[in-house]
CSV table of C-alpha atoms in Angstrom, one decimal:
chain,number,residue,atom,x,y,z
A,1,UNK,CA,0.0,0.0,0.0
A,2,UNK,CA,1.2,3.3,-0.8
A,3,UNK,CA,-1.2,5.4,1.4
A,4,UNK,CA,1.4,6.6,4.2
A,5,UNK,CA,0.5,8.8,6.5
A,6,UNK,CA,1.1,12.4,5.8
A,7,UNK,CA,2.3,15.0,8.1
A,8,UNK,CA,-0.1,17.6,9.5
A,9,UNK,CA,2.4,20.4,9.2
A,10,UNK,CA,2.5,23.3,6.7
A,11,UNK,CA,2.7,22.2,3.1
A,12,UNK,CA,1.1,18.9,3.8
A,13,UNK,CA,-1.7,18.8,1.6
A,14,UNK,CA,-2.1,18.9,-2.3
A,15,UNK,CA,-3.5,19.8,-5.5
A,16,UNK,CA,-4.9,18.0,-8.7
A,17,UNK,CA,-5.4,18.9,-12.2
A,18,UNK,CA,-5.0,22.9,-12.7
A,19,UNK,CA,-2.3,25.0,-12.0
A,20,UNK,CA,-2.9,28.3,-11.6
A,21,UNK,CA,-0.1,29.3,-14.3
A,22,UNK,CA,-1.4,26.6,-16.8
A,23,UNK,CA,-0.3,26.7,-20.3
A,24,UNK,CA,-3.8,25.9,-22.0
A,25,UNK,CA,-2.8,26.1,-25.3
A,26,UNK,CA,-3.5,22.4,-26.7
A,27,UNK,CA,-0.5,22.8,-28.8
A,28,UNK,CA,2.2,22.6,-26.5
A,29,UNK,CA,0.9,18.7,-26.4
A,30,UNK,CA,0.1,17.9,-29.9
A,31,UNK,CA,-2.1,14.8,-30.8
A,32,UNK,CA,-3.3,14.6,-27.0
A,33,UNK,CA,-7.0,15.2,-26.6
A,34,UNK,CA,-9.5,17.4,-28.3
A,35,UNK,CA,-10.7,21.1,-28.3
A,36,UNK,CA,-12.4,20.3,-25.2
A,37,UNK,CA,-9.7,18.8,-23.3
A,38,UNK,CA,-7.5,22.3,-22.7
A,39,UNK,CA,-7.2,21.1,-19.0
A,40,UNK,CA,-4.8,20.2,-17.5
A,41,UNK,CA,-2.2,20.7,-19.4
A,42,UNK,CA,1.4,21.0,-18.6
A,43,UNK,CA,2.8,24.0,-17.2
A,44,UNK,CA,5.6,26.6,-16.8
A,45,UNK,CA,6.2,25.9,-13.5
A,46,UNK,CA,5.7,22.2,-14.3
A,47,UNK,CA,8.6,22.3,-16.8
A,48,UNK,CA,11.2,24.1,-14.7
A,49,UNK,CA,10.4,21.7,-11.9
A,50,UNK,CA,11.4,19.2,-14.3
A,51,UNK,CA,14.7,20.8,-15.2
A,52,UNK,CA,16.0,21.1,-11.6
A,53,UNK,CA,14.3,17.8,-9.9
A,54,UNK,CA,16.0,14.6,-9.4
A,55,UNK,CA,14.2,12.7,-11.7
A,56,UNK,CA,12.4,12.8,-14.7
A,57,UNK,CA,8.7,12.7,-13.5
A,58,UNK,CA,7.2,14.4,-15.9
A,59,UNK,CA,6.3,12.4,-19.1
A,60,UNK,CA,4.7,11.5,-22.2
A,61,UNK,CA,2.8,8.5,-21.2
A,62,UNK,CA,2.0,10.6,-17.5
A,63,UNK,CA,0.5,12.8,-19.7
A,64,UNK,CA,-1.4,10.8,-21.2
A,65,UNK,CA,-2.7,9.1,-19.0
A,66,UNK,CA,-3.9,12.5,-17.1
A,67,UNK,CA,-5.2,14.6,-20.0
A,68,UNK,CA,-7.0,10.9,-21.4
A,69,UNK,CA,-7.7,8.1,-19.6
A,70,UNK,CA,-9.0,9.7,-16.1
A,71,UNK,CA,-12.4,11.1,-17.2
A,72,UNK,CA,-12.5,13.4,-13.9
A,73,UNK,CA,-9.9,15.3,-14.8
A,74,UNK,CA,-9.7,15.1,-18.9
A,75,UNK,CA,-13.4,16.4,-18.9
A,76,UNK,CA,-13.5,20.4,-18.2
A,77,UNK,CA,-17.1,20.1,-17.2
A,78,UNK,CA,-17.1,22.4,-13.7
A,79,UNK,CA,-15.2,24.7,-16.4
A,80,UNK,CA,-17.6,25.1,-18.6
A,81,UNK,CA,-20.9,25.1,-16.0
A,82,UNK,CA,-18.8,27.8,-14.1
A,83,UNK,CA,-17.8,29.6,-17.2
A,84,UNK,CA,-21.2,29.6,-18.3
A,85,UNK,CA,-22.3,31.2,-14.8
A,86,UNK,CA,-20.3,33.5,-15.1
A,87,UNK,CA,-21.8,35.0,-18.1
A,88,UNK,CA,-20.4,32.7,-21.1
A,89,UNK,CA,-23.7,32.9,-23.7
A,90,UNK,CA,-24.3,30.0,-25.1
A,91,UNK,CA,-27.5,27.9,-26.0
A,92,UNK,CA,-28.7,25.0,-23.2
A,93,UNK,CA,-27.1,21.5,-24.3
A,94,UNK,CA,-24.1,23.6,-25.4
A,95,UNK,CA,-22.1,24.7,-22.3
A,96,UNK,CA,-18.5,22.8,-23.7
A,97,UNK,CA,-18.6,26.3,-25.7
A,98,UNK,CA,-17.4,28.1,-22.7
A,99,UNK,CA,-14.2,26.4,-22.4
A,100,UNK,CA,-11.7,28.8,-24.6
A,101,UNK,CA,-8.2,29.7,-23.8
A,102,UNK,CA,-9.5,33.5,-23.3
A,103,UNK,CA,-11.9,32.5,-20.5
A,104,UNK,CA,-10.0,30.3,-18.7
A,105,UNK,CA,-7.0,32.9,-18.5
A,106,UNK,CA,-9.9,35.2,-17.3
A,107,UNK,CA,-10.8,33.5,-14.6
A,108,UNK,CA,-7.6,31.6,-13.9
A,109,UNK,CA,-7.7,31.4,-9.9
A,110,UNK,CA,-11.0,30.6,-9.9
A,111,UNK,CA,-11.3,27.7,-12.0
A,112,UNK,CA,-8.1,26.6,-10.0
A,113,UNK,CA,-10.6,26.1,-7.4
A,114,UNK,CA,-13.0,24.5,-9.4
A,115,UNK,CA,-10.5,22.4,-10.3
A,116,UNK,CA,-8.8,21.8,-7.2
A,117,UNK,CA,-11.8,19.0,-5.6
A,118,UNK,CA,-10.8,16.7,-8.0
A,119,UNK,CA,-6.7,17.0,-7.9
A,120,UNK,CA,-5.9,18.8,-4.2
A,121,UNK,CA,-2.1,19.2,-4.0
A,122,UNK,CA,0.4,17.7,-1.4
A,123,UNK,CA,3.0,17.1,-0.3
A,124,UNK,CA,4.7,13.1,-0.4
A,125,UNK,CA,6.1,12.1,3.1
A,126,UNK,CA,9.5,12.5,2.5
A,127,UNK,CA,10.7,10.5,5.1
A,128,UNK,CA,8.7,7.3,4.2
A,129,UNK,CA,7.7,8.1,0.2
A,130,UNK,CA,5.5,5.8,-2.1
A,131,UNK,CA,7.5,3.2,-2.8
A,132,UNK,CA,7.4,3.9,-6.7
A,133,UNK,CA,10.2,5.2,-9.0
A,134,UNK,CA,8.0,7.5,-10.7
A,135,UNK,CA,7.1,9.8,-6.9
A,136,UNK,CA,9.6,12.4,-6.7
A,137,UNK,CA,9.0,13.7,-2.7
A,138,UNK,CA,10.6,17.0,-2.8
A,139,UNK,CA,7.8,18.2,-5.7
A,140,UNK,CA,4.3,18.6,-4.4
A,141,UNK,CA,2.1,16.2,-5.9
A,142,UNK,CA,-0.5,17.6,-8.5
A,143,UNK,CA,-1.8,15.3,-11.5
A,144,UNK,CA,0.2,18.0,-14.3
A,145,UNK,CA,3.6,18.0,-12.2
A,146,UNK,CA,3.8,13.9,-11.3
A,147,UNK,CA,1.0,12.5,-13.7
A,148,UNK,CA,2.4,8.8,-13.2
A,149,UNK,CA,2.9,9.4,-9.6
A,150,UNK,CA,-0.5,10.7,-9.4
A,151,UNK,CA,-2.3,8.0,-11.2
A,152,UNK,CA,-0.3,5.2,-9.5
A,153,UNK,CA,-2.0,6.5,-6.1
A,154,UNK,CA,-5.1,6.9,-7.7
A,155,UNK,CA,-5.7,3.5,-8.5
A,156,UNK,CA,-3.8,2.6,-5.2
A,157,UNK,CA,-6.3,4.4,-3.1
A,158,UNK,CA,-9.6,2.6,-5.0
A,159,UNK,CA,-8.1,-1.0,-4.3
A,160,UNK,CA,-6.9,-0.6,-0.9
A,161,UNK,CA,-10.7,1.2,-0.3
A,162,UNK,CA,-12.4,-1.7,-1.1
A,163,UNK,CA,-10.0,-3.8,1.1
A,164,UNK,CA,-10.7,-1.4,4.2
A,165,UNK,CA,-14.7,-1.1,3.2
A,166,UNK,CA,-14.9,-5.0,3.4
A,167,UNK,CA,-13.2,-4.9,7.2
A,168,UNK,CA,-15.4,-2.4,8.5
A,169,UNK,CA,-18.1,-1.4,5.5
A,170,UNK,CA,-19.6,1.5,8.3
A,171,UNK,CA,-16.5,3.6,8.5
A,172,UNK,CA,-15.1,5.8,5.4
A,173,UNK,CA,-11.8,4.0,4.0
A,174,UNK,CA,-9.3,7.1,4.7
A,175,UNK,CA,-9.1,9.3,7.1
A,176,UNK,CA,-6.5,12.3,8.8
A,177,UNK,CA,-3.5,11.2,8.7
A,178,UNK,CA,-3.6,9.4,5.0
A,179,UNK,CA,-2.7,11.7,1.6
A,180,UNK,CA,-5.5,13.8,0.4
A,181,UNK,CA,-5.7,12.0,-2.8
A,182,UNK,CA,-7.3,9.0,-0.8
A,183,UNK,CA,-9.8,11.0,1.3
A,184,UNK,CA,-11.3,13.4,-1.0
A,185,UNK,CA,-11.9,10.6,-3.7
A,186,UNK,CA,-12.6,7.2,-1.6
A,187,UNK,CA,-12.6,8.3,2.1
A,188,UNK,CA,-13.8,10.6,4.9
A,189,UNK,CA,-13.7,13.8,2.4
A,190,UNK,CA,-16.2,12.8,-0.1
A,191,UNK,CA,-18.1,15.5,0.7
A,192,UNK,CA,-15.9,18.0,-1.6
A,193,UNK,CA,-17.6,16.0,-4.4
A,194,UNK,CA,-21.4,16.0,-2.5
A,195,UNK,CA,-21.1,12.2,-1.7
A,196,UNK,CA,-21.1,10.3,1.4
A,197,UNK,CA,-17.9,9.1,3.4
A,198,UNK,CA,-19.2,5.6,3.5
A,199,UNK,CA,-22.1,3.3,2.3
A,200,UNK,CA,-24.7,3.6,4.8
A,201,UNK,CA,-24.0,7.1,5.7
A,202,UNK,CA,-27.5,8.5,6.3
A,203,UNK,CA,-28.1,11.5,4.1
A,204,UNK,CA,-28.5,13.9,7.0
A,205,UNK,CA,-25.2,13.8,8.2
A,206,UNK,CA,-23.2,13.8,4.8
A,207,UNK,CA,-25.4,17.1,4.5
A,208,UNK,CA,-24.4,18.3,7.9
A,209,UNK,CA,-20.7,17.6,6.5
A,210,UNK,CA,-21.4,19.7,3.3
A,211,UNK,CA,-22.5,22.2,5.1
A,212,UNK,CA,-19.5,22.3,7.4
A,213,UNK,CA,-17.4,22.6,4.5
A,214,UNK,CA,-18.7,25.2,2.6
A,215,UNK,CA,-19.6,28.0,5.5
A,216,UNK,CA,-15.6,27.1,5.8
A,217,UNK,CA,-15.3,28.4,2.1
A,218,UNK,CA,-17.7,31.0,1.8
A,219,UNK,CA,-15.7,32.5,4.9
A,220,UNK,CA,-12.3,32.2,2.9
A,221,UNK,CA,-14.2,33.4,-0.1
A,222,UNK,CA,-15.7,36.4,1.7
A,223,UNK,CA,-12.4,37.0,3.5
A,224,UNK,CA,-14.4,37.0,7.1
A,225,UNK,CA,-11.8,33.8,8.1
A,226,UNK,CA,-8.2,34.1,8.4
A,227,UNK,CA,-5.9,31.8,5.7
A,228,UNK,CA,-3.0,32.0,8.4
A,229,UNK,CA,-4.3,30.0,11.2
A,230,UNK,CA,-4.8,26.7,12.0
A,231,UNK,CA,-8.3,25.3,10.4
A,232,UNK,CA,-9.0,22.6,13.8
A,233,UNK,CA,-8.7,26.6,15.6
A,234,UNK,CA,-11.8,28.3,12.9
A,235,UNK,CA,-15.4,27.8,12.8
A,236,UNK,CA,-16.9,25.8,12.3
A,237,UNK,CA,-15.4,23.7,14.5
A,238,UNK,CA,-17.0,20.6,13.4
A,239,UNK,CA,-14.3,21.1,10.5
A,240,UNK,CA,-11.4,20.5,12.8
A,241,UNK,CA,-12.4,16.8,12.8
A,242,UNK,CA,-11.3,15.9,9.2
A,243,UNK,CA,-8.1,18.6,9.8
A,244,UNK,CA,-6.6,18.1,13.0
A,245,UNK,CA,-3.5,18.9,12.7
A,246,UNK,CA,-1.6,21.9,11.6
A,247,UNK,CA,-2.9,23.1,8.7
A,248,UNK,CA,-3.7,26.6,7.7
A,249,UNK,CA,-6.5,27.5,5.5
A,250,UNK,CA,-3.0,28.2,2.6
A,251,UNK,CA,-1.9,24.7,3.4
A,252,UNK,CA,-4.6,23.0,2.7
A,253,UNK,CA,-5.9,25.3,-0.8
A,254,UNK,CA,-2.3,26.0,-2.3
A,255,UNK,CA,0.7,23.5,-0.9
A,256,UNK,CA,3.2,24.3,-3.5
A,257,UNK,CA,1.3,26.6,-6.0
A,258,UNK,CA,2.3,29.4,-4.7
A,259,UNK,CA,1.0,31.8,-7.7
A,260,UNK,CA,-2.9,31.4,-6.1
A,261,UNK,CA,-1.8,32.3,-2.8
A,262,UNK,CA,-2.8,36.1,-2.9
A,263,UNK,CA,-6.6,34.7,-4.5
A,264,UNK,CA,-7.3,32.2,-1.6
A,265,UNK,CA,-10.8,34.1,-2.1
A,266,UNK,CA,-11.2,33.0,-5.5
A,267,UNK,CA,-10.1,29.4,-5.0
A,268,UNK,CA,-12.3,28.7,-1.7
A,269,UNK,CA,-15.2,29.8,-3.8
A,270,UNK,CA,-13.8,27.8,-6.8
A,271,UNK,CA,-13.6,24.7,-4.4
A,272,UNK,CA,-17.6,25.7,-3.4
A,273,UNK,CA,-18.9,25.7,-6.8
A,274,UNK,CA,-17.5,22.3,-7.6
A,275,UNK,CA,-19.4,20.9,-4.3
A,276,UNK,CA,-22.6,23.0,-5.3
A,277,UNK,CA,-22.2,21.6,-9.1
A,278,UNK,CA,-21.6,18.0,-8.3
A,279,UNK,CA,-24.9,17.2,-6.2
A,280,UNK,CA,-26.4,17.9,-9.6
A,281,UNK,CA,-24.7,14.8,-10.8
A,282,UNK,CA,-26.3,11.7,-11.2
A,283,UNK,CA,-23.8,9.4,-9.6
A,284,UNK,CA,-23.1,11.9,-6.7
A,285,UNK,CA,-26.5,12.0,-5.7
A,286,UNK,CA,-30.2,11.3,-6.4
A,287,UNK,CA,-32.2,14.0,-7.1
A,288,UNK,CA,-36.3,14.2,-7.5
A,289,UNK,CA,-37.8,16.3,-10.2
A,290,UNK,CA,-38.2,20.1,-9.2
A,291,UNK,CA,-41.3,21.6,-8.5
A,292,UNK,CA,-41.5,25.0,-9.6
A,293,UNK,CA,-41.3,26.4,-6.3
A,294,UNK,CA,-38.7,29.3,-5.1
A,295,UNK,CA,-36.4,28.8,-2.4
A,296,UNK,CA,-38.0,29.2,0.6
A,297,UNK,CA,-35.5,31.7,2.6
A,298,UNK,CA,-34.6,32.9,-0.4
A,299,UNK,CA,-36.8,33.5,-3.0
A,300,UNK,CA,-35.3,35.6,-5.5
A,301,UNK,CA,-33.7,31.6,-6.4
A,302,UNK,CA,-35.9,29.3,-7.6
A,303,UNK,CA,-35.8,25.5,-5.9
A,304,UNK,CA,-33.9,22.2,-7.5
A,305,UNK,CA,-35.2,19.1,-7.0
A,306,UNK,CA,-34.7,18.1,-3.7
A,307,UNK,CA,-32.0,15.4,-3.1
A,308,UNK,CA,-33.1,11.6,-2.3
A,309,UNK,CA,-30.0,10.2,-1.6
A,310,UNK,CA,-26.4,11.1,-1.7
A,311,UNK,CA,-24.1,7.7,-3.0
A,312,UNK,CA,-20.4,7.1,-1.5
A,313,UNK,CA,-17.8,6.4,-4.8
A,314,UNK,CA,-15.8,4.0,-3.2
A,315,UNK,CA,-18.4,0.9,-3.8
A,316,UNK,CA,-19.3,2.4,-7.5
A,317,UNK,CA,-17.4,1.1,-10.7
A,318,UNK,CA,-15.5,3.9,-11.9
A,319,UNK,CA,-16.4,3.4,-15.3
A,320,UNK,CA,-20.2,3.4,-14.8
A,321,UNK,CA,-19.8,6.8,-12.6
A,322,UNK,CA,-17.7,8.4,-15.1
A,323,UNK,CA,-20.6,8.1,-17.5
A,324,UNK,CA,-22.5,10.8,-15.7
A,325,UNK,CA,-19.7,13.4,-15.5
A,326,UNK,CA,-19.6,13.8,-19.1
A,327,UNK,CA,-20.6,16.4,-21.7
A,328,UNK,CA,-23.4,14.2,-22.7
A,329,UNK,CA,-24.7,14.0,-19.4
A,330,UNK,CA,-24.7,17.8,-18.8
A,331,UNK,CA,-26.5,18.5,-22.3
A,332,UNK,CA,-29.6,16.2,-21.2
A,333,UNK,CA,-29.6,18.0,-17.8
A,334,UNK,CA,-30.0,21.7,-18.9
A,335,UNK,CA,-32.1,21.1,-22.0
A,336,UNK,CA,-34.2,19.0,-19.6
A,337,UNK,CA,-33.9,20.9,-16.4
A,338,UNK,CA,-35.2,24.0,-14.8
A,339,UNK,CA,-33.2,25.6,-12.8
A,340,UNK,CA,-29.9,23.6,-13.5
A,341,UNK,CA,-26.4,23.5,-12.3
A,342,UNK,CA,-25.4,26.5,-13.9
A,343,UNK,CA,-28.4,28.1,-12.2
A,344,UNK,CA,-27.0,27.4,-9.2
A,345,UNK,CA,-23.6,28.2,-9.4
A,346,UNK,CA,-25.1,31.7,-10.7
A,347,UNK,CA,-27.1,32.0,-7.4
A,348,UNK,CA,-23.7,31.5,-5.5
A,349,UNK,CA,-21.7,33.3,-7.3
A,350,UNK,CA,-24.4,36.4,-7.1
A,351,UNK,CA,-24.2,36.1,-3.4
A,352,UNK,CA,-20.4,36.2,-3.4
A,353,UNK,CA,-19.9,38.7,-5.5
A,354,UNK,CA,-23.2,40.9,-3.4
A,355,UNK,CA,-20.3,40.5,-0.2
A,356,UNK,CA,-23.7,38.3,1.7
A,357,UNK,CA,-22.6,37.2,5.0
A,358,UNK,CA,-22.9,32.9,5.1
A,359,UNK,CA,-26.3,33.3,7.0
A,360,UNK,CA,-27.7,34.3,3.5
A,361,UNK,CA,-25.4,32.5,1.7
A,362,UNK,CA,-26.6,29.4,4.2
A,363,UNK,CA,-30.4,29.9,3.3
A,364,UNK,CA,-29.5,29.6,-0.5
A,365,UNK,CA,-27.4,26.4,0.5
A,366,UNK,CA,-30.3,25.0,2.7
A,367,UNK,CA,-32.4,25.2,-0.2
A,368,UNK,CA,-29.9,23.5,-3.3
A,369,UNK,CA,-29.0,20.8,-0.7
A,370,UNK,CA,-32.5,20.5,0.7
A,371,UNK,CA,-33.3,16.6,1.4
A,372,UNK,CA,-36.2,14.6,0.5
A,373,UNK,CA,-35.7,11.8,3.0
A,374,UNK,CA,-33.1,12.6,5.7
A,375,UNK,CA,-32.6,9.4,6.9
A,376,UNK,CA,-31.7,7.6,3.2
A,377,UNK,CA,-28.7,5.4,3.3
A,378,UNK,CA,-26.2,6.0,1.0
A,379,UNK,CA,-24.6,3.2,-1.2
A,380,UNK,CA,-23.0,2.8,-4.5
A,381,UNK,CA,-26.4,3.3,-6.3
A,382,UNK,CA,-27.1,2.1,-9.9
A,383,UNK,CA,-23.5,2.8,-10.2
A,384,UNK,CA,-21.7,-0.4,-10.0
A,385,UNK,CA,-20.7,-3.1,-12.6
C-alpha cells in the first residue's frame, strides 16, 4: 500500500489537475486530446520543476494518462458550468462552448478552485515516500507535475478502499493522517464532491458535513476567516475533525502553488462551486424532479429538485460513474432541467460577488441541498458493474 501517513504540518496537503499558471494552449501537447480537453495541461512551473528535480517525473505517457484516460480530470465540465455562470452565452445543451483559452485565462484562480476537488495538491512524506520510481518527494504532488505518480496513487487508493470497506463497511476507507488523494476521492472527504464518506451514511449527516465545509469556504471566499491559522482553531469547529493537525487555510488550498496564494478568495469559492455543481450529478447524488417552487429563505432563487440520496464512490465502478460526469450527461440535464447546475452556481456566485454574509449565503445552500428523505442510506447506487 502506498497510502502513508502524511504529516499535519504546513505544506502537507495537495493539489490535482490545474495549476494556476497553466499553459492551456493544446498545442504545447500535440495529438493529445480534443478542443475540449485544454485542462490540465502541462505548465511553466511544471517544466522548470522538471529541469532542476532529481528525476524525470514528468512524461509523455503521464501525460497521457492525465489529459485521457481519467475522465474526472480530462473532462472540463465544472469549467464550462462555471464559465457559463459566469456569463459565457451559449444555448442550453451547449455549455463545452465556454471552455476557450481566453476564459480560462480570465478566470484563472478561480477555476483553479473548481479544479482543485478533483486534484488537491500535497506534499509526499519525505521521510517514508510511495515506494514507486515515478514519486519524486521534494515536488508537491498535483496530476500535471507527477502525472504517473499521481495515477499510480489513484488506483492505489480505489483497491486498498475496497479492502478497508470490506473490514469495516460503516467507517469511510481514509481518514487524517492518510494523503488527500485517498480521502477526498474514496474516504472521509467525499463531501468536496457531494457524496457520502461511506455506504450507509445517512443522508442527513453527509449534509451536515457539506455544510460544514462550505460555511468554511464562503468565509475564505468572503475573507471573514483568516488563511493563516490553523483550520482545527476556525469555525466551524465541526471542520477540525477531518483537519486536526496543523494546517492553515494556505496549506490545505495551495501547498506548492504558490501563484494562487494572494486569490485564496477566488479558489475557496472555486472549491464551493464544484461541491454545489456535483450534487447535480447523477452518480453523486439522487435528485427528485423540481417543483417550480422558489427557495423558501430565499426567494429571488428558484428551488432544485430536492435530493433523495447522496451515493459514496468507493463501492461504485468507476467506469459506470464516469458516464455521468460527461458532456453528454450535462447536455440532457440543462435542456431537460429547470433551474440547473449553472443556475445554481449563478445563485452562489451572485451572493459572493453581493459580499452576503454565510447566513444568506446558508439559506441559498439550505435550499440546493434540501433533502427529500433525511434518513436515506447512501450506497453505490445504480453505479456499479
Amino acid at each position: 500500500m502506498l497510502h502513508k501517513k502524511e504529516k499535519c504540518m504546513a505544506g502537507g496537503l495537495g493539489f490535482k489537475g490545474f495549476t494556476a499558471v497553466v499553459v492551456l494552449a493544446a498545442s504545447l501537447l500535440p495529438g493529445i486530446g480534443n478542443a475540449f480537453q485544454v485542462l490540465p495541461r502541462i505548465s511553466d512551473v511544471d517544466r522548470k520543476l522538471t529541469s532542476v528535480g532529481t528525476n524525470q517525473w514528468v512524461d509523455g505517457l503521464g501525460i497521457w494518462l492525465v489529459g485521457n484516460a481519467l475522465p474526472m480530470i480530462k473532462n472540463p465540465l465544472h469549467e464550462a458550468i462555471t464559465l457559463n455562470a459566469l456569463g459565457c452565452s451559449v444555448q442550453a445543451g451547449s455549455e463545452a462552448e465556454c471552455v476557450t483559452v481566453a476564459a480560462i485565462k480570465q478566470h484563472q484562480v478561480l477555476l483553479y478552485g473548481v479544479r482543485w476537488p478533483d486534484d488537491p495538491p500535497f506534499a509526499l512524506n519525505r521521510s517514508d515516500p510511495p515506494r514507486t520510481s515515478s514519486c519524486n518527494p521534494a515536488v508537491t504532488l498535483r496530476s500535471t507535475a507527477q502525472p504517473k505518480c499521481w495515477a499510480t496513487l489513484f488506483s492505489d487508493a480505489a483497491a486498498t478502499a475496497k479492502i478497508n470497506l470490506k473490514k469495516d463497511p460503516a467507517s469511510p476507507a481514509f481518514g487524517p493522517g492518510d494523503y488527500l488523494l485517498y480521502r477526498s476521492h474514496f474516504g472521509d472527504l467525499q463531501f468536496f464532491h457531494a457524496m457520502a464518506a461511506h455506504d450507509g451514511e445517512l443522508a442527513a449527516v453527509a449534509q451536515r458535513r457539506m455544510k460544514s465545509w462550505a460555511q468554511f469556504l464562503w468565509g475564505i471566499a468572503t475573507k471573514t476567516l483568516p488563511t493563516g491559522k490553523f483550520v482545527r482553531d476556525l469555525e466551524p469547529a465541526a471542520l477540525g475533525e477531518y483537519f486536526p493537525g496543523d494546517i492553515t487555510a494556505t496549506n490545505l488550498l495551495a501547498t506548492g502553488i504558490v501563484e494562487v496564494r494572494k486569490d485564496l478568495s477566488h479558489v475557496a469559492m472555486g472549491a464551493l462551486l464544484h461541491m454545489v455543481q456535483d450534487s447535480f450529478s447523477q452518480a453523486h447524488s439522487g435528485r427528485g424532479a423540481e417543483t417550480g417552487a422558489m427557495c423558501p429563505g430565499s426567494p429571488r432563487f428558484a428551488q432544485p429538485g430536492r435530493i433523495e440520496r447522496f451515493y459514496s464512490y468507493a463501492g461504485q465502478a468507476g467506469s459506470a460513474h464516469d458516464r455521468e460526469d460527461t458532456f453528454a450527461s450535462l447536455n440532457v440535464h440543462t435542456l431537460q432541467v429547470s433551474p440547473t447546475v449553472v443556475d445554481a452556481s449563478k445563485g452562489f456566485l451572485a451572493l459572493w460577488n453581493e459580499g452576503a454574509s454565510w447566513d444568506e449565503a446558508e439559506k441559498l445552500f439550505d435550499c440546493v441541498f434540501a433533502l427529500q428523505a433525511p434518513g436515506a442510506a447512501a450506497g453505490p447506487g445504480p453505479f456499479v458493474n
